[in-house]
PDB file of C-alpha atoms in Angstrom:
ATOM      1  CA  MET M 279      -3.425  -8.243  16.104  1.00 93.00           C
ATOM      2  CA  ILE M 280      -3.682  -4.474  16.425  1.00 96.00           C
ATOM      3  CA  ASP M 281      -7.257  -3.274  16.852  1.00 98.00           C
ATOM      4  CA  HIS M 282      -8.806   0.120  17.638  1.00 98.00           C
ATOM      5  CA  VAL M 283      -5.551   2.095  17.794  1.00 97.00           C
ATOM      6  CA  SER M 284      -5.120   5.768  16.901  1.00 97.00           C
ATOM      7  CA  ALA M 285      -1.628   6.938  15.950  1.00 97.00           C
ATOM      8  CA  SER M 286      -0.897  10.522  14.897  1.00 97.00           C
ATOM      9  CA  TRP M 287       1.855  13.131  14.738  1.00 96.00           C
ATOM     10  CA  GLY M 288       4.669  10.668  14.027  1.00 94.00           C
ATOM     11  CA  LEU M 289       8.002  12.065  12.841  1.00 90.00           C
ATOM     12  CA  ASP M 290       8.636   9.214  10.390  1.00 85.00           C
ATOM     13  CA  GLU M 291       5.564   7.014  10.071  1.00 92.00           C
ATOM     14  CA  ASN M 292       2.583   6.740  12.377  1.00 95.00           C
ATOM     15  CA  MET M 293       2.434   2.932  12.289  1.00 94.00           C
ATOM     16  CA  SER M 294       4.858   0.550  10.613  1.00 92.00           C
ATOM     17  CA  MET M 295       5.140  -3.199  10.842  1.00 91.00           C
ATOM     18  CA  TYR M 296       6.707  -5.221   8.070  1.00 90.00           C
ATOM     19  CA  ARG M 297      10.059  -6.735   9.091  1.00 87.00           C
ATOM     20  CA  HIS M 298      12.254  -7.779  11.979  1.00 83.00           C
ATOM     21  CA  MET M 299      15.956  -8.469  12.454  1.00 85.00           C
ATOM     22  CA  TYR M 300      16.736 -12.089  13.324  1.00 86.00           C
ATOM     23  CA  ASN M 301      19.921 -12.982  15.196  1.00 86.00           C
ATOM     24  CA  ASP M 302      20.661 -16.708  15.521  1.00 83.00           C
ATOM     25  CA  SER M 303      23.489 -16.064  18.048  1.00 85.00           C
ATOM     26  CA  THR M 304      26.113 -17.697  15.829  1.00 84.00           C
ATOM     27  CA  GLY M 305      27.935 -14.482  15.050  1.00 79.00           C
ATOM     28  CA  ILE M 306      26.553 -14.345  11.543  1.00 82.00           C
ATOM     29  CA  ALA M 307      25.128 -10.991  10.548  1.00 83.00           C
ATOM     30  CA  GLU M 308      21.510 -10.433  11.429  1.00 86.00           C
ATOM     31  CA  GLN M 309      18.950 -11.349   8.804  1.00 86.00           C
ATOM     32  CA  LYS M 310      16.162  -9.027   7.728  1.00 85.00           C
ATOM     33  CA  LEU M 311      12.969 -11.107   7.704  1.00 87.00           C
ATOM     34  CA  GLY M 312       9.344 -10.241   7.135  1.00 87.00           C
ATOM     35  CA  THR M 313       6.843 -10.113   9.960  1.00 90.00           C
ATOM     36  CA  VAL M 314       4.388 -13.008  10.081  1.00 89.00           C
ATOM     37  CA  ASN M 315       0.653 -13.259  10.830  1.00 90.00           C
ATOM     38  CA  ILE M 316      -0.132  -9.552  11.198  1.00 91.00           C
ATOM     39  CA  THR M 317      -3.626  -8.061  11.306  1.00 95.00           C
ATOM     40  CA  ILE M 318      -4.291  -4.351  11.782  1.00 96.00           C
ATOM     41  CA  GLN M 319      -7.930  -3.291  11.829  1.00 98.00           C
ATOM     42  CA  ASN M 320     -10.337  -0.555  12.957  1.00 98.00           C
ATOM     43  CA  SER M 321      -7.496   1.929  13.467  1.00 98.00           C
ATOM     44  CA  ILE M 322      -6.605   5.502  12.476  1.00 98.00           C
ATOM     45  CA  PHE M 323      -3.200   6.690  11.225  1.00 98.00           C
ATOM     46  CA  SER M 324      -3.246  10.413  10.578  1.00 98.00           C
ATOM     47  CA  GLU M 325      -1.514  13.789  10.494  1.00 97.00           C
ATOM     48  CA  ALA M 326       2.095  12.647  10.340  1.00 96.00           C
ATOM     49  CA  LEU M 327       4.369  15.599  11.084  1.00 95.00           C
ATOM     50  CA  ASP M 328       6.459  17.089   8.302  1.00 90.00           C
ATOM     51  CA  THR M 329       9.382  18.141  10.492  1.00 85.00           C
ATOM     52  CA  TRP M 330      11.923  16.386   8.225  1.00 81.00           C
ATOM     53  CA  ASN M 331       9.899  16.244   4.999  1.00 81.00           C
ATOM     54  CA  HIS M 332       8.747  12.794   6.052  1.00 85.00           C
ATOM     55  CA  ALA M 333       5.037  13.073   6.846  1.00 94.00           C
ATOM     56  CA  PHE M 334       4.258   9.429   6.176  1.00 96.00           C
ATOM     57  CA  GLY M 335       1.431   7.167   7.291  1.00 96.00           C
ATOM     58  CA  SER M 336       2.669   3.573   7.374  1.00 96.00           C
ATOM     59  CA  THR M 337       4.965   0.945   5.942  1.00 94.00           C
ATOM     60  CA  LEU M 338       3.213  -2.406   6.222  1.00 94.00           C
ATOM     61  CA  GLY M 339       3.638  -5.955   4.998  1.00 90.00           C
ATOM     62  CA  GLY M 340       5.008  -9.364   5.798  1.00 86.00           C
ATOM     63  CA  GLU M 341       3.759 -12.900   5.379  1.00 86.00           C
ATOM     64  CA  ASN M 342       0.059 -13.573   5.927  1.00 86.00           C
ATOM     65  CA  CYS M 343      -0.748  -9.927   6.644  1.00 91.00           C
ATOM     66  CA  SER M 344      -4.161  -8.282   6.539  1.00 94.00           C
ATOM     67  CA  PHE M 345      -5.222  -4.665   6.944  1.00 96.00           C
ATOM     68  CA  MET M 346      -8.926  -3.840   7.050  1.00 97.00           C
ATOM     69  CA  ARG M 347     -11.330  -1.110   8.127  1.00 98.00           C
ATOM     70  CA  ASN M 348      -8.587   1.438   8.843  1.00 98.00           C
ATOM     71  CA  LEU M 349      -8.310   5.158   8.065  1.00 99.00           C
ATOM     72  CA  TRP M 350      -5.222   6.914   6.708  1.00 98.00           C
ATOM     73  CA  ALA M 351      -5.784  10.685   6.713  1.00 98.00           C
ATOM     74  CA  ASP M 352      -3.669  13.791   6.130  1.00 98.00           C
ATOM     75  CA  ASN M 353      -0.360  12.004   5.551  1.00 97.00           C
ATOM     76  CA  ALA M 354       1.755  13.228   2.626  1.00 95.00           C
ATOM     77  CA  GLY M 355       2.684   9.704   1.550  1.00 95.00           C
ATOM     78  CA  ARG M 356       2.818   6.010   2.445  1.00 96.00           C
ATOM     79  CA  ASN M 357      -0.912   5.545   2.770  1.00 96.00           C
ATOM     80  CA  PRO M 358       0.354   2.896   3.208  1.00 96.00           C
ATOM     81  CA  SER M 359       3.628   1.816   1.626  1.00 94.00           C
ATOM     82  CA  ILE M 360       4.005  -1.928   1.124  1.00 93.00           C
ATOM     83  CA  GLY M 361       7.321  -2.920   2.630  1.00 88.00           C
ATOM     84  CA  TRP M 362       7.675  -6.591   1.809  1.00 81.00           C
ATOM     85  CA  ASN M 363       6.858  -9.323  -0.666  1.00 81.00           C
ATOM     86  CA  GLY M 364       4.237 -12.004  -0.168  1.00 82.00           C
ATOM     87  CA  VAL M 365       0.468 -11.564  -0.087  1.00 89.00           C
ATOM     88  CA  PHE M 366      -0.689  -8.092   0.979  1.00 93.00           C
ATOM     89  CA  ASN M 367      -4.394  -8.074   1.898  1.00 95.00           C
ATOM     90  CA  PHE M 368      -5.862  -4.554   1.970  1.00 97.00           C
ATOM     91  CA  VAL M 369      -9.650  -4.481   2.304  1.00 97.00           C
ATOM     92  CA  ASN M 370     -12.320  -1.910   3.276  1.00 98.00           C
ATOM     93  CA  ASN M 371      -9.922   0.886   4.249  1.00 98.00           C
ATOM     94  CA  VAL M 372     -10.262   4.650   3.724  1.00 99.00           C
ATOM     95  CA  MET M 373      -7.487   6.928   2.439  1.00 98.00           C
ATOM     96  CA  PHE M 374      -7.980  10.718   2.635  1.00 98.00           C
ATOM     97  CA  ASN M 375      -5.962  13.768   1.589  1.00 98.00           C
ATOM     98  CA  TRP M 376      -2.637  12.294   0.485  1.00 97.00           C
ATOM     99  CA  VAL M 377      -0.117  14.584  -1.231  1.00 96.00           C
ATOM    100  CA  HIS M 378       2.352  12.616  -3.341  1.00 94.00           C
ATOM    101  CA  ARG M 379       1.821   8.940  -2.447  1.00 94.00           C
ATOM    102  CA  SER M 380      -1.272   6.866  -1.857  1.00 96.00           C
ATOM    103  CA  THR M 381      -0.762   3.073  -1.683  1.00 95.00           C
ATOM    104  CA  ASP M 382       2.531   1.936  -3.197  1.00 94.00           C
ATOM    105  CA  GLY M 383       5.569  -0.310  -2.796  1.00 92.00           C
ATOM    106  CA  GLY M 384       6.190  -4.025  -2.740  1.00 89.00           C
ATOM    107  CA  ASP M 385       8.582  -5.721  -5.119  1.00 87.00           C
ATOM    108  CA  TYR M 386       8.575  -8.170  -8.016  1.00 87.00           C
ATOM    109  CA  ARG M 387       7.422 -11.016  -5.728  1.00 88.00           C
ATOM    110  CA  ALA M 388       4.539  -9.099  -4.167  1.00 90.00           C
ATOM    111  CA  LEU M 389       0.962 -10.360  -4.391  1.00 93.00           C
ATOM    112  CA  TYR M 390      -1.533  -7.559  -3.811  1.00 95.00           C
ATOM    113  CA  ASN M 391      -5.213  -7.869  -2.908  1.00 96.00           C
ATOM    114  CA  ILE M 392      -6.498  -4.281  -2.964  1.00 97.00           C
ATOM    115  CA  VAL M 393     -10.256  -4.644  -2.555  1.00 98.00           C
ATOM    116  CA  ASN M 394     -13.225  -2.395  -1.704  1.00 98.00           C
ATOM    117  CA  ASN M 395     -11.242   0.554  -0.358  1.00 99.00           C
ATOM    118  CA  TYR M 396     -12.316   4.211  -0.495  1.00 99.00           C
ATOM    119  CA  TYR M 397      -9.884   6.842  -1.779  1.00 98.00           C
ATOM    120  CA  LYS M 398     -11.014  10.413  -1.082  1.00 98.00           C
ATOM    121  CA  PRO M 399      -8.689  13.107  -2.452  1.00 98.00           C
ATOM    122  CA  GLY M 400      -8.515  16.079  -0.107  1.00 98.00           C
ATOM    123  CA  PRO M 401      -7.447  19.722  -0.310  1.00 98.00           C
ATOM    124  CA  SER M 402      -3.749  18.757  -0.410  1.00 97.00           C
ATOM    125  CA  THR M 403      -4.182  16.075  -3.090  1.00 98.00           C
ATOM    126  CA  PRO M 404      -3.169  17.195  -6.616  1.00 98.00           C
ATOM    127  CA  LYS M 405      -6.386  16.098  -8.321  1.00 97.00           C
ATOM    128  CA  ASP M 406      -5.281  17.241 -11.781  1.00 97.00           C
ATOM    129  CA  THR M 407      -2.356  14.778 -11.837  1.00 96.00           C
ATOM    130  CA  PRO M 408      -2.313  10.952 -11.906  1.00 96.00           C
ATOM    131  CA  ILE M 409      -1.581  10.817  -8.161  1.00 96.00           C
ATOM    132  CA  GLY M 410      -5.024  12.311  -7.573  1.00 97.00           C
ATOM    133  CA  HIS M 411      -6.741   9.074  -8.631  1.00 98.00           C
ATOM    134  CA  ARG M 412      -4.010   6.540  -7.875  1.00 97.00           C
ATOM    135  CA  ILE M 413      -5.079   3.379  -6.074  1.00 98.00           C
ATOM    136  CA  LEU M 414      -1.839   1.395  -6.280  1.00 97.00           C
ATOM    137  CA  LYS M 415       1.668   2.011  -7.562  1.00 95.00           C
ATOM    138  CA  PRO M 416       3.554  -1.322  -7.522  1.00 93.00           C
ATOM    139  CA  GLU M 417       7.332  -1.073  -7.483  1.00 88.00           C
ATOM    140  CA  SER M 418      10.237  -3.245  -8.545  1.00 80.00           C
ATOM    141  CA  GLY M 419      13.143  -1.181  -7.238  1.00 67.00           C
ATOM    142  CA  ARG M 420      14.453  -3.908  -4.916  1.00 67.00           C
ATOM    143  CA  SER M 421      14.567  -6.415  -7.752  1.00 66.00           C
ATOM    144  CA  LYS M 422      18.016  -7.670  -8.713  1.00 71.00           C
ATOM    145  CA  LEU M 423      16.646  -8.752 -12.084  1.00 73.00           C
ATOM    146  CA  LYS M 424      17.823  -7.118 -15.286  1.00 70.00           C
ATOM    147  CA  TYR M 425      14.226  -6.440 -16.300  1.00 72.00           C
ATOM    148  CA  GLN M 426      11.274  -4.887 -14.514  1.00 76.00           C
ATOM    149  CA  VAL M 427       8.620  -7.067 -12.880  1.00 82.00           C
ATOM    150  CA  TYR M 428       5.868  -5.686 -10.657  1.00 89.00           C
ATOM    151  CA  GLY M 429       4.283  -8.663  -8.947  1.00 90.00           C
ATOM    152  CA  ARG M 430       0.634  -9.679  -9.328  1.00 94.00           C
ATOM    153  CA  ALA M 431      -2.333  -7.593  -8.249  1.00 96.00           C
ATOM    154  CA  TYR M 432      -6.031  -8.132  -7.752  1.00 98.00           C
ATOM    155  CA  VAL M 433      -7.457  -4.622  -7.641  1.00 98.00           C
ATOM    156  CA  ALA M 434     -11.253  -4.396  -7.647  1.00 98.00           C
ATOM    157  CA  GLY M 435     -14.205  -2.682  -6.009  1.00 99.00           C
ATOM    158  CA  ASN M 436     -12.236   0.382  -4.951  1.00 99.00           C
ATOM    159  CA  ILE M 437     -13.913   3.795  -5.068  1.00 99.00           C
ATOM    160  CA  VAL M 438     -11.952   6.929  -5.960  1.00 99.00           C
ATOM    161  CA  GLU M 439     -14.167   9.897  -5.180  1.00 98.00           C
ATOM    162  CA  GLY M 440     -14.493  12.293  -8.105  1.00 98.00           C
ATOM    163  CA  PHE M 441     -13.141   9.821 -10.666  1.00 98.00           C
ATOM    164  CA  PRO M 442     -16.042   7.682 -11.923  1.00 99.00           C
ATOM    165  CA  ASN M 443     -14.043   5.997 -14.677  1.00 98.00           C
ATOM    166  CA  VAL M 444     -11.431   4.740 -12.208  1.00 98.00           C
ATOM    167  CA  THR M 445     -14.162   3.669  -9.810  1.00 99.00           C
ATOM    168  CA  LYS M 446     -15.914   1.724 -12.575  1.00 99.00           C
ATOM    169  CA  ASP M 447     -12.683   0.025 -13.686  1.00 98.00           C
ATOM    170  CA  ASN M 448      -9.842   0.303 -11.172  1.00 98.00           C
ATOM    171  CA  TRP M 449      -7.345  -0.549 -13.907  1.00 98.00           C
ATOM    172  CA  ASP M 450      -8.427   2.484 -15.953  1.00 97.00           C
ATOM    173  CA  GLY M 451      -5.730   4.714 -14.464  1.00 97.00           C
ATOM    174  CA  GLY M 452      -5.998   3.577 -10.846  1.00 98.00           C
ATOM    175  CA  VAL M 453      -3.029   1.189 -11.037  1.00 97.00           C
ATOM    176  CA  GLN M 454       0.060   3.106 -12.144  1.00 96.00           C
ATOM    177  CA  VAL M 455       3.580   1.874 -12.850  1.00 92.00           C
ATOM    178  CA  GLU M 456       6.608   4.141 -12.557  1.00 83.00           C
ATOM    179  CA  GLU M 457       5.676   7.477 -14.143  1.00 82.00           C
ATOM    180  CA  LEU M 458       3.066   5.999 -16.481  1.00 88.00           C
ATOM    181  CA  PRO M 459      -0.557   7.158 -16.058  1.00 91.00           C
ATOM    182  CA  ASN M 460      -1.584   3.483 -15.873  1.00 92.00           C
ATOM    183  CA  ALA M 461      -0.046  -0.004 -15.821  1.00 92.00           C
ATOM    184  CA  GLY M 462       0.850   0.248 -19.495  1.00 91.00           C
ATOM    185  CA  PRO M 463       2.574  -2.765 -21.039  1.00 91.00           C
ATOM    186  CA  TYR M 464       2.896  -4.439 -17.624  1.00 91.00           C
ATOM    187  CA  GLN M 465      -0.852  -4.799 -17.069  1.00 92.00           C
ATOM    188  CA  ALA M 466      -1.241  -8.157 -18.803  1.00 91.00           C
ATOM    189  CA  ASP M 467       1.344  -9.776 -16.524  1.00 91.00           C
ATOM    190  CA  MET M 468       0.287  -7.940 -13.359  1.00 94.00           C
ATOM    191  CA  LYS M 469      -3.498  -8.122 -13.436  1.00 96.00           C
ATOM    192  CA  ALA M 470      -5.164 -10.982 -11.569  1.00 96.00           C
ATOM    193  CA  THR M 471      -8.818 -11.649 -12.390  1.00 95.00           C
ATOM    194  CA  ALA M 472      -9.590 -13.240  -9.021  1.00 95.00           C
ATOM    195  CA  PRO M 473      -8.307 -12.587  -5.491  1.00 94.00           C
ATOM    196  CA  LEU M 474      -4.906 -14.046  -4.735  1.00 92.00           C
ATOM    197  CA  PRO M 475      -4.901 -16.530  -1.811  1.00 85.00           C
ATOM    198  CA  MET M 476      -6.270 -14.691   1.207  1.00 78.00           C
ATOM    199  CA  PRO M 477      -8.361 -15.291   4.341  1.00 77.00           C
ATOM    200  CA  GLU M 478     -11.984 -14.182   4.411  1.00 78.00           C
ATOM    201  CA  LEU M 479     -11.952 -10.505   5.357  1.00 73.00           C
ATOM    202  CA  THR M 480     -14.864  -8.177   6.083  1.00 67.00           C
TER     203      THR M 480
END
């Protein structure tokens, strides 16, 4: 549990927690495993430094992870980036003034609950491009499959300031795949009509 933390001016990301390296002391190479039972709430991740063109907010994820009532502000990207598969619970957060990435990541096994968040484009956000009203950009780049799969997503109740159509229906341009302005032909397989298994979050 991380609660009431402020992290700013990071050179890579301001707060990241999604995996660990496990060594079983047998001489076998370390395994990359997801973090487990993570909650980050009531925290601020802002103003990542662009010293190496890497002004990023967070990479988050793991198994049984929840992120609620946080603020990501003035980070160019990764607001946040989803760094693992499994259920990603993202509820009642605020994202402000991203540049080229809002919430994105995951892989073909990811299960996203993106619910009741507030996306406020700022002066650095390119509002006349799809990134200006993007809620979620699922990815499949780590998939070893010969075809593209983007996981399952319940995306509802999110507000994108200045974009009433996206606010009314988050799937009307708010969920974008690759360079498409929306989820395109993947929407039928991706879209969940009810929250994926998650704890009660407020």
